[in-house]
Coordinates of C-alpha atoms in Angstrom, one line a residue:
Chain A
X118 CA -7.9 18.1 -35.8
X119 CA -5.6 14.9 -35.8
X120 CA -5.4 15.0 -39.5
X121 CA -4.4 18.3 -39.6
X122 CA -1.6 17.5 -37.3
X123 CA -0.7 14.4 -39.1
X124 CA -0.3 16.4 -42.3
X125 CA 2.0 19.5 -40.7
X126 CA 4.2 16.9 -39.0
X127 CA 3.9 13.6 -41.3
X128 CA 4.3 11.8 -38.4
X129 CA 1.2 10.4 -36.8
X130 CA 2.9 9.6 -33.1
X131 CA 4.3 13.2 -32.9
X132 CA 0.8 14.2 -34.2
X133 CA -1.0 12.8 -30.9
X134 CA 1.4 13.6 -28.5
X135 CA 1.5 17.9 -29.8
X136 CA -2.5 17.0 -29.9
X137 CA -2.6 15.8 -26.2
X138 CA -0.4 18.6 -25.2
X139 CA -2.3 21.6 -27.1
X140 CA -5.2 22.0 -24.3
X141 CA -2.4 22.4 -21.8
X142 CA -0.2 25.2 -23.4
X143 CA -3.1 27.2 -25.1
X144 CA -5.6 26.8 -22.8
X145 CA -4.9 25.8 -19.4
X146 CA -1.9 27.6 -18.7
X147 CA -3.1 31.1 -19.8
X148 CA -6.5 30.2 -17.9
X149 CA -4.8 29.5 -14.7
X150 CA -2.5 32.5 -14.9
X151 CA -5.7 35.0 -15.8
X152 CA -7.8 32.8 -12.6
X153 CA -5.2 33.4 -10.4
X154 CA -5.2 37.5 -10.9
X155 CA -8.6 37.6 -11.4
X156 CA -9.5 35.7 -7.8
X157 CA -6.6 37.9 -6.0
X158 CA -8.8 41.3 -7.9
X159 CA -12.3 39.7 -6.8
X160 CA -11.0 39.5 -3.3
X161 CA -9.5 42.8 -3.6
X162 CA -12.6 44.7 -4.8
X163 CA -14.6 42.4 -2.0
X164 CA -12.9 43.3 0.5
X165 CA -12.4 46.8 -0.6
X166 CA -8.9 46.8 -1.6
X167 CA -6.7 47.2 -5.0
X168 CA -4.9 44.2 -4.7
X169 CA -1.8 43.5 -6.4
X170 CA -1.3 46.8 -8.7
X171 CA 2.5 47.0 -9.1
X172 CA 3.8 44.4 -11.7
X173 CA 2.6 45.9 -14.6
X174 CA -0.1 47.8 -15.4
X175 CA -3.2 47.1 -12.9
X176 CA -1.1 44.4 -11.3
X177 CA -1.5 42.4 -15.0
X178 CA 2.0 40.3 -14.7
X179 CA 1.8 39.8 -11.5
X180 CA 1.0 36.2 -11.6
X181 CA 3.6 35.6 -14.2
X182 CA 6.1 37.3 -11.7
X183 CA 5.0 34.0 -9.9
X184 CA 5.2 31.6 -12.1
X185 CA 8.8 32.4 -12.6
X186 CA 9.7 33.1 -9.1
X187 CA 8.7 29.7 -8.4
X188 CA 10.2 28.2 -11.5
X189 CA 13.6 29.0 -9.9
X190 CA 12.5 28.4 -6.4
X191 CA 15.1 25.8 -4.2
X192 CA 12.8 22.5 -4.7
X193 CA 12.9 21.5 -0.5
X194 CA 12.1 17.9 0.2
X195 CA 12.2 17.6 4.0
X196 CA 14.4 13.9 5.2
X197 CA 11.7 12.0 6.6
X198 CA 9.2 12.0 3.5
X199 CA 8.9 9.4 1.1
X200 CA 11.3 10.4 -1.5
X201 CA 9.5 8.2 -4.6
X202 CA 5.6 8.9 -4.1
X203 CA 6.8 12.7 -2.6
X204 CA 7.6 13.3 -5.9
X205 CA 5.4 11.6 -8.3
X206 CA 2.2 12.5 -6.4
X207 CA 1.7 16.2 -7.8
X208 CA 2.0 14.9 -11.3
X209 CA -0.8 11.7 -10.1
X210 CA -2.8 14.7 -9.4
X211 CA -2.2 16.9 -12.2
X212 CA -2.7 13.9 -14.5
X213 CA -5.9 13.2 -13.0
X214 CA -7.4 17.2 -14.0
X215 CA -6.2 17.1 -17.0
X216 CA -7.1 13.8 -18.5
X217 CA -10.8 15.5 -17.1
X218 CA -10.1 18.0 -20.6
X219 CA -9.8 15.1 -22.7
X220 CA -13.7 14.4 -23.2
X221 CA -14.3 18.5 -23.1
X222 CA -16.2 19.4 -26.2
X223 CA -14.7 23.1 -26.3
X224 CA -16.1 23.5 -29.6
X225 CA -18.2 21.6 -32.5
X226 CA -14.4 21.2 -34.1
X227 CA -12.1 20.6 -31.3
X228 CA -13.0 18.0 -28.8
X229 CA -10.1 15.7 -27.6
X230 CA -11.8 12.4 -27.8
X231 CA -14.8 12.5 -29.1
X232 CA -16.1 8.9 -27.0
X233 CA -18.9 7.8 -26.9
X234 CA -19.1 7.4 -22.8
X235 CA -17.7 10.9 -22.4
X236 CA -19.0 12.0 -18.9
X237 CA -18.4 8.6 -17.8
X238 CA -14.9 8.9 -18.4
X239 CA -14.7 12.0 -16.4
X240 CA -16.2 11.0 -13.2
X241 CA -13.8 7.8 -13.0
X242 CA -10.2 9.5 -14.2
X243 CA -11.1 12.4 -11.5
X244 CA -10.2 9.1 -9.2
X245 CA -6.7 9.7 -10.2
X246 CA -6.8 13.1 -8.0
X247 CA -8.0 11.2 -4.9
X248 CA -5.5 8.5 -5.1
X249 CA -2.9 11.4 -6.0
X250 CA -3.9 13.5 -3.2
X251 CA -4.0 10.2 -0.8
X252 CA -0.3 10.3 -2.0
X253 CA 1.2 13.2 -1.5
X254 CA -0.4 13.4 2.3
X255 CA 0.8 10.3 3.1
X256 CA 4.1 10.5 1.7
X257 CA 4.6 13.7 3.4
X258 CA 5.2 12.0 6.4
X259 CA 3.3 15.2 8.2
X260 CA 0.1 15.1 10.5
X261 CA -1.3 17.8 8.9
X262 CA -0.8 16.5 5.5
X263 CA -2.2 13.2 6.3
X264 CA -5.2 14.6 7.7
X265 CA -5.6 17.2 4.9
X266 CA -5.4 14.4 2.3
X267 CA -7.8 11.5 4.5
X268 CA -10.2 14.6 4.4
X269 CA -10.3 16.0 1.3
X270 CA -10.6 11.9 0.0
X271 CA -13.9 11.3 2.2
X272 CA -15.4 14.9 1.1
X273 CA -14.7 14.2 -2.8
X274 CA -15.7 10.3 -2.5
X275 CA -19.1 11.4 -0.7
X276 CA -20.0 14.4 -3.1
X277 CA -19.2 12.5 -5.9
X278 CA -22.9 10.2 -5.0
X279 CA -25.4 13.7 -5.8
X280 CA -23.2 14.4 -8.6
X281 CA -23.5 10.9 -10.1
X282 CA -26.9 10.8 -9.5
X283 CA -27.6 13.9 -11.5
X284 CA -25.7 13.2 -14.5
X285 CA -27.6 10.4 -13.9
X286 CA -30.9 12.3 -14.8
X287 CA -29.6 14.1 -17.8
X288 CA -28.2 10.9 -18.9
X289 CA -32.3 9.6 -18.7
X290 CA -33.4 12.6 -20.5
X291 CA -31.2 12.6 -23.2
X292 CA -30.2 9.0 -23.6
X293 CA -26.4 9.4 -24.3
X294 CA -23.2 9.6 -22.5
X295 CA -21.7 10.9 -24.6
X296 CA -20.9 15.0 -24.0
X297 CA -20.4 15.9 -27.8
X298 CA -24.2 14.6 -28.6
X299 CA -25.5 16.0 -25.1
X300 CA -24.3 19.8 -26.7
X301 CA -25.8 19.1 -30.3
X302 CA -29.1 18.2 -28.6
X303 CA -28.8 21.7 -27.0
X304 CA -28.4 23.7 -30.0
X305 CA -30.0 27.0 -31.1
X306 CA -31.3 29.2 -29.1
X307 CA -30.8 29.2 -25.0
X308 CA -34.7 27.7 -24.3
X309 CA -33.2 24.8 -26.2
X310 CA -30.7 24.3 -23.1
X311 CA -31.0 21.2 -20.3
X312 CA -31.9 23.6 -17.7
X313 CA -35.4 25.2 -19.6
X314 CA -35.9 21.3 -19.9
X315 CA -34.3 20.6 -23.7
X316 CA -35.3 21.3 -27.0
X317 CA -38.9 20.5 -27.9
X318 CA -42.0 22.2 -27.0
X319 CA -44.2 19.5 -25.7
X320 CA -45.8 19.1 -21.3
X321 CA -42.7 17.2 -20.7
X322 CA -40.2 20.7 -21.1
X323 CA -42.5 22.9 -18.9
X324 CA -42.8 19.4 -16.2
X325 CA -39.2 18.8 -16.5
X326 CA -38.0 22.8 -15.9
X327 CA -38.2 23.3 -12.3
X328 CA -36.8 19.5 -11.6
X329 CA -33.9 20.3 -13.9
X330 CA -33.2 23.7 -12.0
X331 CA -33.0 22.1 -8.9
X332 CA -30.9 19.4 -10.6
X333 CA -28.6 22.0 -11.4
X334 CA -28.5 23.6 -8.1
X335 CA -27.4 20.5 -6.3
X336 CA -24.8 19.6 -9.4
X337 CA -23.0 22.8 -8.9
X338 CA -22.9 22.4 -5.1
X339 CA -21.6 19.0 -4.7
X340 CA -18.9 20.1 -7.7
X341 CA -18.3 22.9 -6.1
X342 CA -17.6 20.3 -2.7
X343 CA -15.5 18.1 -5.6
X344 CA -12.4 20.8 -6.4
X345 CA -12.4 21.6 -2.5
X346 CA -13.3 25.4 -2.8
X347 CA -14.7 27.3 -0.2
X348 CA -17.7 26.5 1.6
X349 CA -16.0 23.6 1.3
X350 CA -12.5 23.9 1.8
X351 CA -11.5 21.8 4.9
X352 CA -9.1 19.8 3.6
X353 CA -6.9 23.0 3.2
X354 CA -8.5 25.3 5.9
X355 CA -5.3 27.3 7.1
X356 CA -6.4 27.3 10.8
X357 CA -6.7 23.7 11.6
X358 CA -4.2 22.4 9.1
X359 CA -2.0 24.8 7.6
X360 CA -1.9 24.0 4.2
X361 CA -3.9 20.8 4.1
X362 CA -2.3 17.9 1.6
X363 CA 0.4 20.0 0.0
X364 CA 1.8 22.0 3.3
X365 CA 5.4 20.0 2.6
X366 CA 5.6 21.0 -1.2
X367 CA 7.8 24.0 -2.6
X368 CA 8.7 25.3 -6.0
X369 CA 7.5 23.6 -8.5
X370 CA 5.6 21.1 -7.2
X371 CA 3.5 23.2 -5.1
X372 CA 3.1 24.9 -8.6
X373 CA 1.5 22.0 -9.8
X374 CA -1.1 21.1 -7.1
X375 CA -1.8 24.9 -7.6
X376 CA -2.7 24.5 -11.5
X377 CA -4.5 21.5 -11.0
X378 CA -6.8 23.1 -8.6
X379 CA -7.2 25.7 -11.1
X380 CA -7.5 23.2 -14.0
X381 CA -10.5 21.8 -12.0
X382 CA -12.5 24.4 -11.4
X383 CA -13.0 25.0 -15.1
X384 CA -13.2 21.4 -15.3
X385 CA -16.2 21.3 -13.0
X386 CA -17.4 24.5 -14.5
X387 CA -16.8 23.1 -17.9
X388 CA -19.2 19.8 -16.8
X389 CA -22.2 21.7 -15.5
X390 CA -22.3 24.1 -18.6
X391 CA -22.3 21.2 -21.2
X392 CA -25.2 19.1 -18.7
X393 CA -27.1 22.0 -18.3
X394 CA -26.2 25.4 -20.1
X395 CA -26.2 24.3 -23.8
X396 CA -22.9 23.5 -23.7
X397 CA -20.5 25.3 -26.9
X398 CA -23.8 26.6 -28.4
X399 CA -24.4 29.9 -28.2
X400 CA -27.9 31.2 -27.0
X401 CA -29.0 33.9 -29.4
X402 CA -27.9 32.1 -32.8
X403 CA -24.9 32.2 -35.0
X404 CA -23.4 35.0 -36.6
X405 CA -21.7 32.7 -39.4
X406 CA -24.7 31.6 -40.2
X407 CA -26.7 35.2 -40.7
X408 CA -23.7 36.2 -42.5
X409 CA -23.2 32.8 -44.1
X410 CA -19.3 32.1 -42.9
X411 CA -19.4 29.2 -41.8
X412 CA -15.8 28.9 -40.6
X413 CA -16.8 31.0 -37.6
X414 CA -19.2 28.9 -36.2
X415 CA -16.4 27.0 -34.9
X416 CA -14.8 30.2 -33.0
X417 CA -18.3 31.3 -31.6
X418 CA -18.6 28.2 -30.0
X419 CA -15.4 28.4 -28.5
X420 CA -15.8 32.0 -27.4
X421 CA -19.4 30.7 -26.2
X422 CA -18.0 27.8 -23.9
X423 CA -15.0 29.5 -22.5
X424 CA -17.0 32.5 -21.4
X425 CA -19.8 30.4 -19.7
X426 CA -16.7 28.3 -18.2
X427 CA -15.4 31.3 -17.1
X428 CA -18.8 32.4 -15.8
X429 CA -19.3 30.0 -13.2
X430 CA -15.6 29.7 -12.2
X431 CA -16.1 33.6 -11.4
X432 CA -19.4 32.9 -9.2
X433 CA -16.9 30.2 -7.5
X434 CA -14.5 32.7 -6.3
X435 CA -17.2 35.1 -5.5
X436 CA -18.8 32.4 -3.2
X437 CA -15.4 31.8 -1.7
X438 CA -14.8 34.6 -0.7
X439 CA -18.4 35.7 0.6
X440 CA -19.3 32.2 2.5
X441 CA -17.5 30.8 5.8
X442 CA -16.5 27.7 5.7
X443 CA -18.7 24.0 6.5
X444 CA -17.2 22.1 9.7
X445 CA -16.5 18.5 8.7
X446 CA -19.9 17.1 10.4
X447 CA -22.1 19.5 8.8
X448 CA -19.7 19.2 5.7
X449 CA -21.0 15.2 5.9
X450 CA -24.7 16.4 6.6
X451 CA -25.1 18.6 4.0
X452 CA -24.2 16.1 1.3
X453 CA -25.7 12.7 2.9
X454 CA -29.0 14.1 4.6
X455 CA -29.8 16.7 2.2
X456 CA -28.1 16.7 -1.3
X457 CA -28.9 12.6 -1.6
X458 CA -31.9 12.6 -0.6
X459 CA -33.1 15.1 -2.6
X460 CA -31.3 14.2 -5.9
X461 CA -32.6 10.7 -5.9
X462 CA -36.2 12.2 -5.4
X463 CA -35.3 14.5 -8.3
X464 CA -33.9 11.6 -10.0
X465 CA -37.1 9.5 -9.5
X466 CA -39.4 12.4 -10.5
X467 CA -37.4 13.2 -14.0
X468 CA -37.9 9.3 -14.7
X469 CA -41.6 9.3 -14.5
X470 CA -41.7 12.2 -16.4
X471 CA -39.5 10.8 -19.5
X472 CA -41.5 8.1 -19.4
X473 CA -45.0 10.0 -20.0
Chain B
X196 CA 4.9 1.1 -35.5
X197 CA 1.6 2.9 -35.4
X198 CA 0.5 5.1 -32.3
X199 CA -1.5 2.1 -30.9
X200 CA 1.7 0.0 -30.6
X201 CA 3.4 2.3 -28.6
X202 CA 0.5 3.1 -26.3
X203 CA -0.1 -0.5 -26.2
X204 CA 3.8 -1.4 -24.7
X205 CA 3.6 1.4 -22.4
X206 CA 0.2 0.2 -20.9
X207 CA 1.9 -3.3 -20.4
X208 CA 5.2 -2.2 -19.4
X209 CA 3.2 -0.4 -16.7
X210 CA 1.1 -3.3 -15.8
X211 CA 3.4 -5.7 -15.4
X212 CA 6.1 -3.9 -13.5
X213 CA 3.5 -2.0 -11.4
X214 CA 2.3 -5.3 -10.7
X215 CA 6.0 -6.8 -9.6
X216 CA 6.7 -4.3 -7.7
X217 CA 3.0 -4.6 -5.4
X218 CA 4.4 -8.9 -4.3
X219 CA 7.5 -7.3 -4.2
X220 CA 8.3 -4.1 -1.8
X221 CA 8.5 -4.6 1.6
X222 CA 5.8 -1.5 2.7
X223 CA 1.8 -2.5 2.3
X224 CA 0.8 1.4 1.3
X225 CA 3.8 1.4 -1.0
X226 CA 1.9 -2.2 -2.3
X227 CA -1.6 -0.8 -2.1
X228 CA 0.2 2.9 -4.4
X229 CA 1.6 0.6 -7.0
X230 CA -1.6 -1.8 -7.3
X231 CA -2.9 2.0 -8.6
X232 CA -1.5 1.7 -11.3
X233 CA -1.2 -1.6 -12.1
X234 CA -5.3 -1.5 -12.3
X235 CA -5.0 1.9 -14.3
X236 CA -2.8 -0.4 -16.6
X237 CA -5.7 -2.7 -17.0
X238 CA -7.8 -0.1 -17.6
X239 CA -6.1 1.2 -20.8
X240 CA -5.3 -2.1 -22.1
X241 CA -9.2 -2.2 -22.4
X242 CA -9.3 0.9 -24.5
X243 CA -6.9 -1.0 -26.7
X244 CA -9.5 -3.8 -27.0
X245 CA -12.5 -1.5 -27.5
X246 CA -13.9 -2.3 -24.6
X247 CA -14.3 1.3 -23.6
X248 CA -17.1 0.7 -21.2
X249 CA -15.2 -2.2 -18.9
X250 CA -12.4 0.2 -19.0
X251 CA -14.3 2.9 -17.6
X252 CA -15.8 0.3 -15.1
X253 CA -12.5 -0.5 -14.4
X254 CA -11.2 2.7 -13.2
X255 CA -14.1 3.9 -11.7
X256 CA -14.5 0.5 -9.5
X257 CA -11.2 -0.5 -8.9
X258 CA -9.3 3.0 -9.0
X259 CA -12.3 5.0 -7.5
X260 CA -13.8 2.5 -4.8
X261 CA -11.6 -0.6 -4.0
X262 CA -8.1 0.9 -3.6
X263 CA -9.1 4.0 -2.1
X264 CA -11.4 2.0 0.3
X265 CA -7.7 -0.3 0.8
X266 CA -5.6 2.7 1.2
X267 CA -8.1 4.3 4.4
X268 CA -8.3 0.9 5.5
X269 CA -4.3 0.9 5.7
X270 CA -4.1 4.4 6.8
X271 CA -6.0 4.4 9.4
X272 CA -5.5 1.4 11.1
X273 CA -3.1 1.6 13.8
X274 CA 0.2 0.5 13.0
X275 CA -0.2 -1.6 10.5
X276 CA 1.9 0.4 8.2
X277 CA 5.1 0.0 10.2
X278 CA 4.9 -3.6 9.7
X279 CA 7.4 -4.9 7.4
X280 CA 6.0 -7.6 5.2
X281 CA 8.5 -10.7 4.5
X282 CA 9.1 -10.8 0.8
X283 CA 11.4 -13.2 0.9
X284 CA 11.4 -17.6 -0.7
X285 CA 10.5 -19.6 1.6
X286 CA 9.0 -23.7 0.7
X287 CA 10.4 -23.5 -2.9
X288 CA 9.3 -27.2 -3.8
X289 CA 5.9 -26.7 -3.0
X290 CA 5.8 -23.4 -4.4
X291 CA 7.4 -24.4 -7.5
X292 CA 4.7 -27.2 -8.2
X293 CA 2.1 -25.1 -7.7
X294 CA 3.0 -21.6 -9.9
X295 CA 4.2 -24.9 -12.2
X296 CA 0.6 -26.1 -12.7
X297 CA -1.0 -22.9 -12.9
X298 CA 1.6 -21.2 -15.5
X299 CA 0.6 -25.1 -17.1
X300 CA -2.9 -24.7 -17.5
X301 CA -2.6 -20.9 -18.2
X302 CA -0.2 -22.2 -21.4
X303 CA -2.4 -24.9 -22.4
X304 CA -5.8 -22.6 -22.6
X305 CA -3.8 -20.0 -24.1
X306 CA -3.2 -22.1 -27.0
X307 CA -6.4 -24.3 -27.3
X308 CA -8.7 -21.2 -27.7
X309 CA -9.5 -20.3 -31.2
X310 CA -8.7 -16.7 -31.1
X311 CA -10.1 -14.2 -33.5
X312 CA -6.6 -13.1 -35.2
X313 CA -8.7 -11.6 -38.3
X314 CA -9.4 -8.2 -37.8
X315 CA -12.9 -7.8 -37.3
X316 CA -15.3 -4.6 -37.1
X317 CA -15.0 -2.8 -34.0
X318 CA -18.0 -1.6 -32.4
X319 CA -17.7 2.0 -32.4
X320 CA -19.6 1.6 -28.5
X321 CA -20.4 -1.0 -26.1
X322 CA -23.1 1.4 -24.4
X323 CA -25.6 0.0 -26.0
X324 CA -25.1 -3.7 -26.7
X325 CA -24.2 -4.1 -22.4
X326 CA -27.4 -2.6 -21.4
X327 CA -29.4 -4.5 -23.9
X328 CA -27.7 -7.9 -22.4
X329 CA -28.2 -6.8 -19.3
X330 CA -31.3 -5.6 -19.0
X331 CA -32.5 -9.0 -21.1
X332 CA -30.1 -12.2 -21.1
X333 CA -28.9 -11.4 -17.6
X334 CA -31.7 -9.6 -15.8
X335 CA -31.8 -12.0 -13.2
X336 CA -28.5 -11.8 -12.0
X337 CA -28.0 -8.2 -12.7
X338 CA -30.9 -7.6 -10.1
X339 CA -29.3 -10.3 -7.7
X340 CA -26.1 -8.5 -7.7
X341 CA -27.9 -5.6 -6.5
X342 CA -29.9 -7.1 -3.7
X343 CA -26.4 -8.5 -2.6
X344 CA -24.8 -5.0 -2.5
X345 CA -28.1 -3.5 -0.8
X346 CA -27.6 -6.0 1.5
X347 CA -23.9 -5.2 2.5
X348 CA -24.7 -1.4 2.9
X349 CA -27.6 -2.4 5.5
X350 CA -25.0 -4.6 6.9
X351 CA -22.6 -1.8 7.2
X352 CA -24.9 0.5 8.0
X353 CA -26.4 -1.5 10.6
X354 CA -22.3 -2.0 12.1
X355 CA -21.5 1.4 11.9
X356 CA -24.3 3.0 13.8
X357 CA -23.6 3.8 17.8
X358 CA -25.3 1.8 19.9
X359 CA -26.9 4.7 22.3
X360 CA -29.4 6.0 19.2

């Protein structure tokens, strides 16, 4: 990918920097506008409305109405705040999701980085956003902010304990870190995938299944508890505390907290379909290799990853806007009496069984 | 210059003035913000050294747990982020002498150490070679270091819990 670069530009310094900024422009962007419509649709048809069906045809450049109405919006920064960390703490927190993309195998040719301690790397930068969001409530200078920001901190430092613990387990079963070689383990058809218990068919694949299901189950909660959506969406919920963290932000900025939220979810999407669903490999078999093109392996298992992303970033909206949401004791509850517990059991059990 | 250079001068550019401006400014949170990235600094001057597991050790201990635990304990303890801290000299003499001694003996290991200065072969991952030496050389104080930390979550534990239950 960087060679490529190097060679169009002859430069290798403006190489990396278009190669670090590709994700953003072709991917993130357009993913945030189409999650944006598509959550203000699922709500619509949930609810039994149209939702927004003027801009356009079917409402379809209605978020980019929004983009550009808030690309010119007045960028308000009310006296009292903290002028410096005000400002810099949307792009902490945008920084922090998107350095997540860097380890992202989107496809057997384009992964960012391809290191070796891969999902490492993106449970510790996602410590950027907490510090970020610690930031902007503080530097608000608003009660509400504050509060939104001390919350949302405690939830995403305590969830991030089950999710640990079960990359922990696939970490045991496969015995690499690193995300590209946890997808190539995957590979073929969809029994193959972390979640029917890997490839191979010997007793440890039918022993491991059900573990690895509940695995799963827990991984997706406690992610789901990581990007703050809905059941657990304290830190933001509009009747205690308006707007949570970013209820002093305008224009732009508020732009940005917006995208990273969005960046995150298929972040966190992104994660559990590479640990668990196969990854970029599709499940029924390549067409480039029955028809023996082999450049369009490549764009399957792009077209294969984005659309299980999107998948599971669909069943997030769909459970936000089915569930009501946690109070901040059960919120607590559910993650250190239940989801703990139960993935260090799980954790323990997956152990005995690699070692058989 | 290559790409490494300038990654390299940014990562120490923000170290070190990250880490003036934390003795410096006048506000603890604004201390305990820039101390952020001062330690994310760090972190990528590891990457530069290959050492891609301490630098992910880095970030997600000192980043993830110690400064967020600092910044709640500043937050939320009453008043404590009003006070102005004095950043001002005071005892320059003594002070003098003893930043003296230390820059001396900093200087003088600096230059008795037999760096490597040849490039060697870079270990494409330290996954491996850490959890082999841990697991083996230092098992003993590996497992010690975790009695010690299961001991200060008891402790805290214990500290925490109300009285009445």
């Amino acid at each position: 990918m960087y060679e490529l670069l190097k060679d169009i530009f002859g430069n290798d310094i403006i190489a990396y920097i278009i190669g670090a900024a590709l994700p953003l422009f072709v991917f993130i962007l357009p993913f945030a506008l189409f999650a944006v419509y598509l959550e203000r649709k699922i709500s619509a048809f949930m609810q039994d409305r149209l939702g927004p069906m003027r801009t356009g045809p079917y409402g379809l450049l209605q978020t980019i109405a929004d983009i550009l109405k808030l690309i010119q919006k007045e960028d308000i920064t009310a006296s009292e705040t903290d002028k410096k960390f005000f400002n810099l703490a949307p792009y902490l927190v945008f920084a922090g999701s998107y350095a997540a993309f860097a380890a992202i195998p989107f496809s057997g040719m384009y992964i960012g980085s391809n290191v070796d301690v891969g999902i490492f790397f993106i449970v510790a930068i996602s410590s950027l956003v907490v510090a970020g969001l610690l930031m902007a409530g503080w530097a608000s200078n608003n009660k509400y902010s504050l509060l939104g920001a001390m919350r949302s901190a405690a939830q995403i430092i305590s969830y991030e304990i089950p999710t640990v613990l079960i990359i922990l387990t696939i970490v045991m079963v496969t015995g690499t870190l690193s995300l590209e070689k946890i997808s190539q383990m995957q590979t073929a058809y969809f029994w193959n995938w972390m979640i029917f218990g890997g490839a191979g068919w010997g007793l440890t694949k039918f022993l491991l299944f059900p573990f690895m299901v509940v695995a799963f189950i827990i991984f997706y909660i406690s992610s789901l508890a990581e990007v703050n959506r809905t059941p657990f969406d304290i830190p933001e919920a509009e009747s205690e505390l308006v707007a949570g963290y970013h209820t002093e932000y305008s224009g732009m900025k508020f732009a940005m907290f917006f995208l990273s939220e969005y960046a995150n979810m298929f972040a966190v999407s992104a994660i559990a379909v590479t640990l668990f669903l196969g990854g970029y490999q599709s499940p029924f078999g390549y067409l480039g290799n029955t028809l023996g093109i082999s450049w369009l392996i490549p764009i399957e298992q792009l077209f294969w990853f984005t659309s299980k992303g999107i998948f599971f970033v669909t069943i997030q909206m769909w459970l936000r806007w089915t569930l009501p949401r946690l109070r901040v004791d059960q919120l607590m509850a559910v993650c250190w009496k239940y989801l703990i517990p139960y993935a260090f059991v799980n954790l323990i059990i997956v152990g005995i069984i690699t070692l058989l | 210059m290559s790409i490494y250079d300038v990654i390299f001068y940014l990562f120490a550019i923000l170290t070190i003035g990250s880490g003036y401006l934390v003795v410096t400014s006048k506000n603890i949170v604004h201390s305990a913000f820039y101390l952020l990235f001062t330690l994310f600094g760090v972190a990528g001057l590891y990457v530069l050294l290959a050492a891609d597991f301490i630098a992910i050790v880095q970030l997600m201990v000192y980043v993830g747990g110690i400064l967020i635990l600092l910044l709640f304990g500043v937050m939320l303890t009453n008043k404590v982020t009003d006070v102005k801290i004095r950043t001002g000299t005071i005892h320059i003499i003594p002070a003098v002498i003893g930043t003296g001694l230390l820059m001396g003996v900093i200087v003088s290991m600096m230059l008795r150490t037999n760096w490597k200065s040849e490039p060697g072969e870079l270990p494409f991952t330290t996954t491996y070679g850490l959890g082999r030496i841990l697991l083996t050389d230092y098992v003993l104080v590996f497992e010690l270091l975790a009695m010690l930390l299961l001991i200060a979550l008891i402790g805290a534990a214990s500290i925490a819990r109300r009285d009445n239950e």
